[in-house]
PDB file of C-alpha atoms in Angstrom:
ATOM      1  CA  MET A   1     167.788  49.639 124.540  1.00 60.00           C
ATOM      2  CA  ARG A   2     166.976  47.432 127.533  1.00 64.00           C
ATOM      3  CA  SER A   3     164.237  49.893 128.505  1.00 72.00           C
ATOM      4  CA  PHE A   4     162.532  48.954 125.239  1.00 72.00           C
ATOM      5  CA  LEU A   5     162.453  45.273 126.237  1.00 75.00           C
ATOM      6  CA  PHE A   6     161.024  46.241 129.629  1.00 72.00           C
ATOM      7  CA  PHE A   7     158.367  48.368 127.888  1.00 75.00           C
ATOM      8  CA  ILE A   8     157.392  45.477 125.612  1.00 73.00           C
ATOM      9  CA  SER A   9     157.301  43.015 128.501  1.00 73.00           C
ATOM     10  CA  ARG A  10     154.719  45.166 130.347  1.00 71.00           C
ATOM     11  CA  GLN A  11     152.162  45.027 127.521  1.00 68.00           C
ATOM     12  CA  PRO A  12     149.134  42.828 128.248  1.00 59.00           C
ATOM     13  CA  ARG A  13     148.738  39.754 126.075  1.00 56.00           C
ATOM     14  CA  HIS A  14     145.985  37.870 127.903  1.00 48.00           C
ATOM     15  CA  TRP A  15     142.433  38.307 126.605  1.00 42.00           C
ATOM     16  CA  ARG A  16     141.191  39.615 129.962  1.00 41.00           C
ATOM     17  CA  TRP A  17     143.743  42.416 130.123  1.00 43.00           C
ATOM     18  CA  GLY A  18     143.490  44.067 126.737  1.00 51.00           C
ATOM     19  CA  ALA A  19     144.451  41.262 124.418  1.00 59.00           C
ATOM     20  CA  GLY A  20     144.878  42.013 120.773  1.00 61.00           C
ATOM     21  CA  ARG A  21     147.481  44.715 121.215  1.00 82.00           C
ATOM     22  CA  LEU A  22     150.371  42.321 120.725  1.00 86.00           C
ATOM     23  CA  GLU A  23     150.329  38.973 118.879  1.00 88.00           C
ATOM     24  CA  VAL A  24     153.388  36.832 119.691  1.00 88.00           C
ATOM     25  CA  GLY A  25     154.740  34.190 117.320  1.00 89.00           C
ATOM     26  CA  GLU A  26     154.706  33.543 113.592  1.00 91.00           C
ATOM     27  CA  ASP A  27     151.220  32.070 113.295  1.00 92.00           C
ATOM     28  CA  PRO A  28     149.348  34.661 115.406  1.00 90.00           C
ATOM     29  CA  ALA A  29     151.307  37.469 113.728  1.00 91.00           C
ATOM     30  CA  GLY A  30     150.479  36.054 110.299  1.00 93.00           C
ATOM     31  CA  ASP A  31     146.807  35.809 111.223  1.00 92.00           C
ATOM     32  CA  ALA A  32     146.783  39.423 112.437  1.00 91.00           C
ATOM     33  CA  CYS A  33     148.374  40.544 109.161  1.00 93.00           C
ATOM     34  CA  ARG A  34     145.961  38.573 107.004  1.00 93.00           C
ATOM     35  CA  GLU A  35     143.018  40.048 108.932  1.00 93.00           C
ATOM     36  CA  LYS A  36     144.561  43.518 108.423  1.00 91.00           C
ATOM     37  CA  ARG A  37     144.703  44.139 112.192  1.00 90.00           C
ATOM     38  CA  CYS A  38     148.502  44.437 112.278  1.00 91.00           C
ATOM     39  CA  ARG A  39     149.989  47.944 112.430  1.00 92.00           C
ATOM     40  CA  LEU A  40     153.654  47.053 112.995  1.00 93.00           C
ATOM     41  CA  LEU A  41     155.412  43.721 112.476  1.00 94.00           C
ATOM     42  CA  LEU A  42     158.466  43.199 114.693  1.00 93.00           C
ATOM     43  CA  VAL A  43     161.220  40.804 113.554  1.00 95.00           C
ATOM     44  CA  ALA A  44     164.189  39.704 115.673  1.00 94.00           C
ATOM     45  CA  ARG A  45     167.738  40.468 114.541  1.00 93.00           C
ATOM     46  CA  ASP A  46     168.756  36.818 114.210  1.00 92.00           C
ATOM     47  CA  ALA A  47     165.541  35.554 112.612  1.00 93.00           C
ATOM     48  CA  ALA A  48     166.033  32.967 109.882  1.00 93.00           C
ATOM     49  CA  GLU A  49     165.957  34.070 106.255  1.00 94.00           C
ATOM     50  CA  ASN A  50     162.728  32.140 105.686  1.00 94.00           C
ATOM     51  CA  THR A  51     161.144  33.942 108.644  1.00 93.00           C
ATOM     52  CA  ARG A  52     162.203  37.310 107.231  1.00 94.00           C
ATOM     53  CA  ARG A  53     160.652  36.439 103.856  1.00 95.00           C
ATOM     54  CA  ARG A  54     157.440  35.353 105.560  1.00 94.00           C
ATOM     55  CA  ALA A  55     157.397  38.582 107.570  1.00 94.00           C
ATOM     56  CA  ASP A  56     157.789  40.623 104.389  1.00 94.00           C
ATOM     57  CA  ARG A  57     154.979  38.683 102.735  1.00 95.00           C
ATOM     58  CA  PHE A  58     152.744  39.088 105.821  1.00 94.00           C
ATOM     59  CA  ALA A  59     153.438  42.826 105.884  1.00 93.00           C
ATOM     60  CA  GLN A  60     152.624  43.119 102.208  1.00 93.00           C
ATOM     61  CA  GLU A  61     149.354  41.211 102.630  1.00 91.00           C
ATOM     62  CA  GLY A  62     148.327  43.200 105.702  1.00 89.00           C
ATOM     63  CA  GLN A  63     149.601  46.566 104.437  1.00 91.00           C
ATOM     64  CA  CYS A  64     151.593  47.139 107.624  1.00 92.00           C
ATOM     65  CA  LEU A  65     155.142  48.232 108.392  1.00 92.00           C
ATOM     66  CA  THR A  66     157.981  45.865 109.277  1.00 92.00           C
ATOM     67  CA  LEU A  67     160.629  46.723 111.836  1.00 92.00           C
ATOM     68  CA  ALA A  68     163.852  44.732 112.297  1.00 92.00           C
ATOM     69  CA  LEU A  69     164.652  44.855 116.009  1.00 91.00           C
ATOM     70  CA  PRO A  70     168.182  45.058 117.398  1.00 90.00           C
ATOM     71  CA  PHE A  71     167.434  42.110 119.720  1.00 90.00           C
ATOM     72  CA  THR A  72     167.897  38.362 119.344  1.00 92.00           C
ATOM     73  CA  ARG A  73     165.053  35.841 119.356  1.00 93.00           C
ATOM     74  CA  GLU A  74     165.925  34.835 122.913  1.00 93.00           C
ATOM     75  CA  GLU A  75     165.924  38.437 124.199  1.00 90.00           C
ATOM     76  CA  LEU A  76     162.624  39.217 122.476  1.00 88.00           C
ATOM     77  CA  GLY A  77     161.106  35.930 123.627  1.00 88.00           C
ATOM     78  CA  ALA A  78     162.165  36.527 127.229  1.00 88.00           C
ATOM     79  CA  ALA A  79     160.565  39.984 127.163  1.00 86.00           C
ATOM     80  CA  LEU A  80     157.339  38.515 125.743  1.00 84.00           C
ATOM     81  CA  GLY A  81     157.158  35.583 128.133  1.00 82.00           C
ATOM     82  CA  ARG A  82     158.340  32.937 125.681  1.00 84.00           C
ATOM     83  CA  GLY A  83     161.537  30.958 125.334  1.00 87.00           C
ATOM     84  CA  SER A  84     162.173  32.316 121.856  1.00 90.00           C
ATOM     85  CA  CYS A  85     160.252  34.614 119.531  1.00 90.00           C
ATOM     86  CA  ALA A  86     161.346  35.712 116.065  1.00 93.00           C
ATOM     87  CA  MET A  87     158.204  37.651 115.081  1.00 94.00           C
ATOM     88  CA  ALA A  88     155.466  39.635 116.826  1.00 91.00           C
ATOM     89  CA  ALA A  89     152.638  41.790 115.500  1.00 91.00           C
ATOM     90  CA  VAL A  90     151.476  45.011 117.150  1.00 90.00           C
ATOM     91  CA  THR A  91     147.780  45.575 116.453  1.00 89.00           C
ATOM     92  CA  ASP A  92     147.277  48.810 118.382  1.00 87.00           C
ATOM     93  CA  LEU A  93     148.305  51.965 116.497  1.00 89.00           C
ATOM     94  CA  GLY A  94     149.221  53.894 119.646  1.00 87.00           C
ATOM     95  CA  LEU A  95     151.420  51.068 120.920  1.00 86.00           C
ATOM     96  CA  ALA A  96     153.055  50.702 117.495  1.00 89.00           C
ATOM     97  CA  GLN A  97     153.794  54.426 117.455  1.00 90.00           C
ATOM     98  CA  ALA A  98     155.270  54.253 120.981  1.00 88.00           C
ATOM     99  CA  ILE A  99     157.479  51.286 120.051  1.00 88.00           C
ATOM    100  CA  ALA A 100     158.785  52.949 116.897  1.00 90.00           C
ATOM    101  CA  GLY A 101     159.298  56.212 118.795  1.00 90.00           C
ATOM    102  CA  LYS A 102     161.345  54.515 121.517  1.00 89.00           C
ATOM    103  CA  LEU A 103     163.542  52.834 118.929  1.00 90.00           C
ATOM    104  CA  ALA A 104     163.858  56.064 116.892  1.00 91.00           C
ATOM    105  CA  ASP A 105     165.076  57.887 120.015  1.00 89.00           C
ATOM    106  CA  GLN A 106     167.912  55.358 120.277  1.00 88.00           C
ATOM    107  CA  ASP A 107     168.760  55.105 116.555  1.00 89.00           C
ATOM    108  CA  PRO A 108     167.090  57.821 114.420  1.00 91.00           C
ATOM    109  CA  ALA A 109     168.869  56.786 111.222  1.00 92.00           C
ATOM    110  CA  GLN A 110     167.455  53.260 111.237  1.00 91.00           C
ATOM    111  CA  TYR A 111     164.031  53.732 112.847  1.00 89.00           C
ATOM    112  CA  GLY A 112     163.186  57.394 112.197  1.00 91.00           C
ATOM    113  CA  GLU A 113     161.394  56.823 108.895  1.00 92.00           C
ATOM    114  CA  THR A 114     159.146  54.106 110.331  1.00 90.00           C
ATOM    115  CA  ALA A 115     158.327  56.285 113.348  1.00 91.00           C
ATOM    116  CA  GLY A 116     157.404  59.139 111.001  1.00 92.00           C
ATOM    117  CA  ARG A 117     155.159  56.924 108.885  1.00 92.00           C
ATOM    118  CA  LEU A 118     153.378  55.623 111.989  1.00 91.00           C
ATOM    119  CA  ARG A 119     152.942  59.184 113.260  1.00 92.00           C
ATOM    120  CA  LEU A 120     151.313  60.081 109.931  1.00 93.00           C
ATOM    121  CA  LYS A 121     149.033  57.021 110.128  1.00 90.00           C
ATOM    122  CA  ALA A 122     147.997  58.012 113.661  1.00 90.00           C
ATOM    123  CA  GLU A 123     147.213  61.569 112.547  1.00 92.00           C
ATOM    124  CA  ARG A 124     145.071  60.280 109.682  1.00 92.00           C
ATOM    125  CA  ALA A 125     143.244  57.868 111.983  1.00 89.00           C
ATOM    126  CA  ALA A 126     142.544  60.684 114.455  1.00 90.00           C
ATOM    127  CA  GLN A 127     141.230  62.856 111.640  1.00 92.00           C
ATOM    128  CA  ARG A 128     138.916  60.083 110.397  1.00 91.00           C
ATOM    129  CA  LYS A 129     137.705  59.527 113.956  1.00 88.00           C
ATOM    130  CA  SER A 130     136.870  63.210 114.447  1.00 88.00           C
ATOM    131  CA  VAL A 131     134.976  63.337 111.129  1.00 86.00           C
ATOM    132  CA  ARG A 132     133.045  60.224 112.121  1.00 84.00           C
ATOM    133  CA  LYS A 133     132.267  61.729 115.529  1.00 82.00           C
ATOM    134  CA  GLN A 134     130.995  64.967 113.946  1.00 83.00           C
ATOM    135  CA  ARG A 135     128.840  63.015 111.522  1.00 78.00           C
ATOM    136  CA  ASP A 136     127.340  60.943 114.341  1.00 76.00           C
ATOM    137  CA  ALA A 137     126.740  64.029 116.521  1.00 72.00           C
ATOM    138  CA  ARG A 138     124.189  65.515 114.141  1.00 69.00           C
ATOM    139  CA  ALA A 139     120.659  65.901 115.397  1.00 58.00           C
ATOM    140  CA  PRO A 140     118.774  62.628 115.172  1.00 65.00           C
ATOM    141  CA  VAL A 141     115.914  62.379 112.733  1.00 64.00           C
ATOM    142  CA  LYS A 142     112.554  62.303 114.477  1.00 68.00           C
ATOM    143  CA  TYR A 143     109.856  60.167 113.048  1.00 69.00           C
ATOM    144  CA  ARG A 144     106.159  60.552 113.577  1.00 70.00           C
ATOM    145  CA  SER A 145     104.577  57.836 115.618  1.00 71.00           C
ATOM    146  CA  LYS A 146     102.023  55.697 113.881  1.00 71.00           C
ATOM    147  CA  PRO A 147      98.380  56.456 114.756  1.00 66.00           C
TER     148      PRO A 147
END
């Protein structure tokens, strides 16, 4: 399980290095959910009941999945470069799938369903992308130049 914290700690959060993949804290996570950019909402094991309710409401608004982590706020915060963090939003589908997959490898009973749902979302997104690419690859329409 500690390898998961190391994996999370290596993800870039600064705008110059691929920001937007991980939003740390309640307010940024809530904003990502409201803007429907969130793919996976991570909640610490010892998060307050009010925080859990807010996370559920954010996930419902943003139509994303919620995952209760087996780590405390302090452990999650230390991995994310903060003193304490009860909630974080993953906005990249590939990263969300990797996170859920790593947790499902450790505890398939608890995290297997979420990993499967994210895998299905990734397959659908790839299918939509290929259809869009085929549509855009059609021969361009040529117009006559004006005399």
